[in-house]
GROMACS .gro file of C-alpha atoms in nm:
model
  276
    1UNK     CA    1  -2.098   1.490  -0.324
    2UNK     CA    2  -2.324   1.476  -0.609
    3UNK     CA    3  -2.645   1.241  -0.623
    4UNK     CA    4  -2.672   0.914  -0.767
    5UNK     CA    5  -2.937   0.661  -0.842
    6UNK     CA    6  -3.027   0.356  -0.663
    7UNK     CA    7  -2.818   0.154  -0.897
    8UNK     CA    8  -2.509  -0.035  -0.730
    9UNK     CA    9  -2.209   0.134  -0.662
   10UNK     CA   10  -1.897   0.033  -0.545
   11UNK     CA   11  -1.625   0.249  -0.390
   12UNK     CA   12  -1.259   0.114  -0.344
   13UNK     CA   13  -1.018   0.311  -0.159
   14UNK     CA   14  -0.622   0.257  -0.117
   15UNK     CA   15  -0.491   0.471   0.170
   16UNK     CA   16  -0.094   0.463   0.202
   17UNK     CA   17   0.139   0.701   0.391
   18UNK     CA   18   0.170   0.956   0.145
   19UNK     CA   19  -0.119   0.899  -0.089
   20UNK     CA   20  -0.494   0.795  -0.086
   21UNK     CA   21  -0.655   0.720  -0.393
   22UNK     CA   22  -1.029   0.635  -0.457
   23UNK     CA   23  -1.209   0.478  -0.757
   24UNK     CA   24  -1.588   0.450  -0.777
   25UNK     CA   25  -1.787   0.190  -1.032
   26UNK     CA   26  -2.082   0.103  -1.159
   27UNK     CA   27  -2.226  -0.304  -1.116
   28UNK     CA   28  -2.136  -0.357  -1.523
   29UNK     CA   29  -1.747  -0.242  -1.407
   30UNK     CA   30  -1.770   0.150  -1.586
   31UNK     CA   31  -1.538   0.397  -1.384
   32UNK     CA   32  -1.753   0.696  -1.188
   33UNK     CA   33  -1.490   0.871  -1.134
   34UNK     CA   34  -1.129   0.916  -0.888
   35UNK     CA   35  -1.000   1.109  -0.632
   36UNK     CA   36  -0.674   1.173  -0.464
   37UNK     CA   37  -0.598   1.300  -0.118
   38UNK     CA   38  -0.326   1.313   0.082
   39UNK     CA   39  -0.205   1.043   0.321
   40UNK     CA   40  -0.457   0.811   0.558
   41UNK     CA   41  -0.257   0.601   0.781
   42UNK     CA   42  -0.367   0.656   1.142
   43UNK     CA   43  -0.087   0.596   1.282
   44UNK     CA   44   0.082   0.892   1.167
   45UNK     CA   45  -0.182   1.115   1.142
   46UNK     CA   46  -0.424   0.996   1.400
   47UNK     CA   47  -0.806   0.831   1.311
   48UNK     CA   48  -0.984   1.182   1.269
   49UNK     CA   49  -0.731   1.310   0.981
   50UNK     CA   50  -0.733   0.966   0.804
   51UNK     CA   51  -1.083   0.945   0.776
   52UNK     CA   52  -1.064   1.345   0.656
   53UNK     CA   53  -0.821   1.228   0.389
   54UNK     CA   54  -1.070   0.881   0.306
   55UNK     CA   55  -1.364   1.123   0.263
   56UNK     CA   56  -1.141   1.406   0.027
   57UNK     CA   57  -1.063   1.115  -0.175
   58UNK     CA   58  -1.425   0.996  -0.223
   59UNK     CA   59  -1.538   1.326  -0.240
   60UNK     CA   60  -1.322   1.326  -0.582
   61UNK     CA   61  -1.543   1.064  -0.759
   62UNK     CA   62  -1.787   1.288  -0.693
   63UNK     CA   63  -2.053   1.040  -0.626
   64UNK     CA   64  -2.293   1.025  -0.304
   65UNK     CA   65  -2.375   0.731  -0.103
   66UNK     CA   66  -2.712   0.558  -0.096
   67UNK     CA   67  -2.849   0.226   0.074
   68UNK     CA   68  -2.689   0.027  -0.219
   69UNK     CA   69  -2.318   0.183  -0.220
   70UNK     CA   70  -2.060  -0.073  -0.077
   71UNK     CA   71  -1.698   0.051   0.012
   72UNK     CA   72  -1.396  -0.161   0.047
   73UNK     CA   73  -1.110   0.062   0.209
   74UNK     CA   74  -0.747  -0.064   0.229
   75UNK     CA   75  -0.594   0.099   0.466
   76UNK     CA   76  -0.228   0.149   0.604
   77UNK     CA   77  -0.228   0.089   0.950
   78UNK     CA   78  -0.565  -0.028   1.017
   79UNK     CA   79  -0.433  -0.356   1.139
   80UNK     CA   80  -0.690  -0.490   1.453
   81UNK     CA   81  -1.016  -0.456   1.533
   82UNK     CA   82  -0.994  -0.189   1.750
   83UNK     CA   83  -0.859  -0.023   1.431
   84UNK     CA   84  -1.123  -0.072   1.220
   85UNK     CA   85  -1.356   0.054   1.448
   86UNK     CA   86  -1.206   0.344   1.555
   87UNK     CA   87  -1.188   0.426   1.179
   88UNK     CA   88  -1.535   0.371   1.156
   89UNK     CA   89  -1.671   0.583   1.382
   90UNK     CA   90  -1.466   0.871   1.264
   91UNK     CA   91  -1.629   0.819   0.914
   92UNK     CA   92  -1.942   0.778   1.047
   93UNK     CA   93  -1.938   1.057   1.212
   94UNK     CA   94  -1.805   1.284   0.950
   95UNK     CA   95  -2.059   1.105   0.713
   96UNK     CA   96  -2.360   0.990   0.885
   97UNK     CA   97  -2.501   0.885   0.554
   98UNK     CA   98  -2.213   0.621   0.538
   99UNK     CA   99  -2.394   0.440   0.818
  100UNK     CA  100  -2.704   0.270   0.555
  101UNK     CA  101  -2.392   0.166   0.328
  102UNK     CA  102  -2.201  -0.117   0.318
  103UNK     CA  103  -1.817  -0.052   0.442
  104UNK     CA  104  -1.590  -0.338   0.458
  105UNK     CA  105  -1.217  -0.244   0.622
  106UNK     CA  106  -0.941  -0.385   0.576
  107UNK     CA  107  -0.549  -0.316   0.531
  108UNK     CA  108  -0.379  -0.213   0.238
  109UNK     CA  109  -0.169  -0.486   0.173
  110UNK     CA  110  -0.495  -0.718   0.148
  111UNK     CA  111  -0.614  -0.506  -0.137
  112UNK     CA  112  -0.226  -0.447  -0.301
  113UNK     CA  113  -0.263  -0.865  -0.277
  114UNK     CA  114  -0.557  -0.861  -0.439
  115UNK     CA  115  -0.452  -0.648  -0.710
  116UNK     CA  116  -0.169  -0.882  -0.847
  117UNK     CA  117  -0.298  -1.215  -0.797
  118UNK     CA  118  -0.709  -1.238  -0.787
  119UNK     CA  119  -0.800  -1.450  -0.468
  120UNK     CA  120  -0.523  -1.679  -0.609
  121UNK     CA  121  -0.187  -1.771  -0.402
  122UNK     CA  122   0.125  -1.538  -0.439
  123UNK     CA  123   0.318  -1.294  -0.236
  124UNK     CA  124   0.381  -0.930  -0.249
  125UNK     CA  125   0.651  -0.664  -0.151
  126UNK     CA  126   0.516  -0.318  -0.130
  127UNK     CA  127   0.756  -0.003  -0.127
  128UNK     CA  128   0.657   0.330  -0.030
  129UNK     CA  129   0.665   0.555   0.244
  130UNK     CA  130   0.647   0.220   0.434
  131UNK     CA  131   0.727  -0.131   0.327
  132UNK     CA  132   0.603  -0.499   0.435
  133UNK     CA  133   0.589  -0.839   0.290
  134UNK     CA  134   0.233  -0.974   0.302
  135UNK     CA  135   0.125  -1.375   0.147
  136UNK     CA  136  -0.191  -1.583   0.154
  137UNK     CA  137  -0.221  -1.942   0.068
  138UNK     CA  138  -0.463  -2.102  -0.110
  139UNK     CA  139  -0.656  -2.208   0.220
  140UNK     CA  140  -0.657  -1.812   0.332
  141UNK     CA  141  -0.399  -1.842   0.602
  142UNK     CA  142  -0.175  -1.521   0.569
  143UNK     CA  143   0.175  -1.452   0.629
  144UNK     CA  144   0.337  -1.119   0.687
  145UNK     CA  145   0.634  -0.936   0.789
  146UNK     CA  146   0.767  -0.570   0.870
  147UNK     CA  147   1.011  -0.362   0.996
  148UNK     CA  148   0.893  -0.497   1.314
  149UNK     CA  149   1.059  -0.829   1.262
  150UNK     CA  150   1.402  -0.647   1.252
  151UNK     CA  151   1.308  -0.353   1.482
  152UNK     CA  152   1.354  -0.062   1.274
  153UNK     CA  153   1.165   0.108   1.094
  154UNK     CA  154   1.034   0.028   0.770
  155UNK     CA  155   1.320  -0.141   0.638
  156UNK     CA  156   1.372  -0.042   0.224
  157UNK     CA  157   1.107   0.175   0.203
  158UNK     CA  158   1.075   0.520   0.100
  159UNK     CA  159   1.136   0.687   0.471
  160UNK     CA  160   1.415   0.428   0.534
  161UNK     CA  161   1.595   0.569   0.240
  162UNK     CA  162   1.524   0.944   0.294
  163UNK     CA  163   1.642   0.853   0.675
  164UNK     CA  164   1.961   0.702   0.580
  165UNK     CA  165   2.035   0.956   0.330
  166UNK     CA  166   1.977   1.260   0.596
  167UNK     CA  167   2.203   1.077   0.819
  168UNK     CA  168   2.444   1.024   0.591
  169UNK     CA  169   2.423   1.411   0.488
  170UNK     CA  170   2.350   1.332   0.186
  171UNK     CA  171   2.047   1.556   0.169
  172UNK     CA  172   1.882   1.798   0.448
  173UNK     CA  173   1.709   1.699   0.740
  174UNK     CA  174   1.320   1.772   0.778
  175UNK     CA  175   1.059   1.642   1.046
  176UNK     CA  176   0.747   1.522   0.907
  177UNK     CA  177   0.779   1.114   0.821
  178UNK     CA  178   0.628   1.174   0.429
  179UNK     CA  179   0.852   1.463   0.399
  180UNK     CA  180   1.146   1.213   0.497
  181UNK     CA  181   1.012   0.979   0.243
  182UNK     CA  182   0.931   1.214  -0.025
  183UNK     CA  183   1.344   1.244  -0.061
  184UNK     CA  184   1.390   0.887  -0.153
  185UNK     CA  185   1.298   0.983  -0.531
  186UNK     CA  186   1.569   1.255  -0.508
  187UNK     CA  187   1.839   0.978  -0.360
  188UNK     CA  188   1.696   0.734  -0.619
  189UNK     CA  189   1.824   1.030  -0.924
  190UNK     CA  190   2.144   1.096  -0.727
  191UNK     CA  191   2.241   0.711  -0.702
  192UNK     CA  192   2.171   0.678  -1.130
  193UNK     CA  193   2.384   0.984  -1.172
  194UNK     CA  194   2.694   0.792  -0.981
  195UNK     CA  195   2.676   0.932  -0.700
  196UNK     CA  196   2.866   0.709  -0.420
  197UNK     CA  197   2.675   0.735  -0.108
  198UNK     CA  198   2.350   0.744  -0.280
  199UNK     CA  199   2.465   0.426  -0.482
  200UNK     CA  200   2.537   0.277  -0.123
  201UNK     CA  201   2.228   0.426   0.018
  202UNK     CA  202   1.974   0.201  -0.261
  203UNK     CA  203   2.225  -0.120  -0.164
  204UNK     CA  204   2.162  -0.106   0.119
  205UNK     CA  205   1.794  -0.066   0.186
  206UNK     CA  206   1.764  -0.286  -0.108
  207UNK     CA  207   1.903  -0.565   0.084
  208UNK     CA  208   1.694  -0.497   0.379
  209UNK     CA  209   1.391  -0.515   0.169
  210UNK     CA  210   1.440  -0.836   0.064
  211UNK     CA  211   1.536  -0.966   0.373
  212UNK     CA  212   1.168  -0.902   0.436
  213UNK     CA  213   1.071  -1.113   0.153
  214UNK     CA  214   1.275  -1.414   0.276
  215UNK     CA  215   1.107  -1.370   0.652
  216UNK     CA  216   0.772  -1.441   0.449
  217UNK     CA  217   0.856  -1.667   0.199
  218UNK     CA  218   1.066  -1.902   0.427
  219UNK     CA  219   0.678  -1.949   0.567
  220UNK     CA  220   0.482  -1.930   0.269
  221UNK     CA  221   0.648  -2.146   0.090
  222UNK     CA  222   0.569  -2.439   0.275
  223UNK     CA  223   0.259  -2.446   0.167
  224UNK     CA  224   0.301  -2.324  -0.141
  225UNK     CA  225   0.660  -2.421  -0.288
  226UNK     CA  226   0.669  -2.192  -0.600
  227UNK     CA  227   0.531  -1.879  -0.492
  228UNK     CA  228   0.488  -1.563  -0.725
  229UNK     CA  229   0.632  -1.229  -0.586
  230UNK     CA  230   0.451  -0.899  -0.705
  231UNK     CA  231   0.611  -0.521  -0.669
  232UNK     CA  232   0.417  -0.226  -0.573
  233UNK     CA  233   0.377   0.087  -0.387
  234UNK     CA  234   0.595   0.399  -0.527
  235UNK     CA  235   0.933   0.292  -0.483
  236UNK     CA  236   0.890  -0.037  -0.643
  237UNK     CA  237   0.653   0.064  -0.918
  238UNK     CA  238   0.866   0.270  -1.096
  239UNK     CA  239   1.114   0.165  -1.364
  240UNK     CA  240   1.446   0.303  -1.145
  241UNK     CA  241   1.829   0.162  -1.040
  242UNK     CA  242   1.613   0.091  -0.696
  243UNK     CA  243   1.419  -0.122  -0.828
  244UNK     CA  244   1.620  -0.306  -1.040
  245UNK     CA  245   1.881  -0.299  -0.724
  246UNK     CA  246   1.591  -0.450  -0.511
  247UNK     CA  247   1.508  -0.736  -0.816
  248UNK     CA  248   1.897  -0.815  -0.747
  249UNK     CA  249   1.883  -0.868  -0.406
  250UNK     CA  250   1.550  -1.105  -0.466
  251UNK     CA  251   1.691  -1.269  -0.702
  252UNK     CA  252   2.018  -1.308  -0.490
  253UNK     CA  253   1.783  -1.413  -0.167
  254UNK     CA  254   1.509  -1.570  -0.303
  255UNK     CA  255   1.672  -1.795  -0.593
  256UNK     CA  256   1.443  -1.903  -0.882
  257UNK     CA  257   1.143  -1.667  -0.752
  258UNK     CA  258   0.930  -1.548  -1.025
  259UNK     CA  259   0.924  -1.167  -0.983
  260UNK     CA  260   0.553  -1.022  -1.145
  261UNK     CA  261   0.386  -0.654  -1.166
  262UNK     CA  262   0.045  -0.593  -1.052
  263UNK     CA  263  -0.243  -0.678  -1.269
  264UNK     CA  264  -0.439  -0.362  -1.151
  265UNK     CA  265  -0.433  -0.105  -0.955
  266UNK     CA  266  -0.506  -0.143  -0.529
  267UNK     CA  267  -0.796   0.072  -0.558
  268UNK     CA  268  -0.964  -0.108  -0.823
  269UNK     CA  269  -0.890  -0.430  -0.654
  270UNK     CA  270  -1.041  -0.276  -0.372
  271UNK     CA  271  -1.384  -0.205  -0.548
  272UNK     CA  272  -1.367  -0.571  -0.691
  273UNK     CA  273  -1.378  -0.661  -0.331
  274UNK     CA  274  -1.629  -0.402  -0.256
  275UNK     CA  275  -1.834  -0.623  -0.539
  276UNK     CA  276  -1.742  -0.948  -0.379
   0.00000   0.00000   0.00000
């Protein structure tokens, strides 16, 4: 990594299941540069190879940490304490020089939720190689669901397709969990060009998706009554029949709900955090 002055700097980090991407900024808000690495959630690679990916995607910026660098990293699967920690040390220890900075860790969805609505009330699906439902009201309690709540695995999400689709024989089978999920974009173009079981395929997991949404908003919404639901990760990002098949089943579900994009981007959020 390159040096830099003693002037503030602020790293945000969003680490998914396929992707981790890094911005760095200056205190007045200018852009130091990006990085992308591969995946960083621990608990498919394990805490040593997540911090490995954290770091390539820092090292990207291409800016070097000093006593005044802060770095807010939302990270998939960093859920407890014990998680956070045992992220820690692995960065620490990769990076002793991280130890003088500041390093606030935290989950991805908290930085996703930052991203759309500012500190301010809302919830927000997120679709990618994994999916969950995450909401905080305007006191700070938060409100979140997974594939947990239904006990399977990640329902709507970017695996969850790829899986149904390979057991469907729609496409080939492979191993690796992001390989799995890297089909759903392939399923996604099958399904547009009519193809049957892909069309049933994007239904499906569409439906299960929002089910997720309800779980949380059947909560949330007692507290606040009128939420605001944002889209992100891959899946839901993009302008495809999936996402306007999972808008449907929101709208069918969740009746009235106002459906918004992001206002920026999780790691950006993520260094606006960093800045506090």
């Amino acid at each position: 990594m390159n040096p830099t002055t003693s002037a503030n700097l602020y790293i945000g980090v969003d680490g998914g299941g396929t992707r981790t991407r890094a911005t760095a900024m200056d205190e007045n808000g200018n852009v130091l540069g990006s990085g992308v690495s591969s995946g960083s959630n621990p608990n498919n690679i394990g805490f040593s190879k997540a911090a490995n990916s954290i770091l390539d995607a820092i090292e990207g910026t291409q800016v070097s940490f000093n006593e005044n660098t802060t770095l807010c990293l939302g990270i998939a699967g960093v859920a407890s304490e014990e998680d956070r920690e045992a992220l820690r040390y692995e960065l620490i220890s990769a990076i002793p020089a991280l130890e003088s900075a500041r390093l606030i860790l935290t989950h991805d969805l908290a930085i996703a939720h930052h991203a759309a609505f500012q500190g301010a009330p809302g919830m927000i699906l997120i679709g990618g190689t994994g999916s969950a439902c995450y909401a905080r009201d305007a006191n700070g309690k938060s409100f979140r669901a997974s594939g947990r709540n239904f006990h399977y695995d990640d329902p709507g999400s970017g695996y969850a397709i790829g899986r149904r689709a390979i057991d469907n024989k729609l496409l080939l089978s492979t191993d690796a969990r992001e390989s799995i999920a890297a089909l759903a974009p392939r399923v996604i173009e099958l399904a547009s060009e009519g193809d049957l079981k892909a069309l049933d395929i994007l239904r499906i997991e569409a439906e299960h998706i929002a089910k997720l949404a309800r779980l949380v908003f059947l909560e949330f919404s007692k507290s606040e009554p009128n939420p605001k639901l944002a889209l992100s990760g891959g899946i839901l990002k993009a302008d495809t029949l999936y996402r306007a098949s999972v808008i449907f089943e929101l709208q069918r579900a969740l009746p009235g709900i106002e459906i918004i994009d992001p206002q920026t981007t999780p790691e950006r959020a993520a260094v606006e955090l960093a800045k506090g």
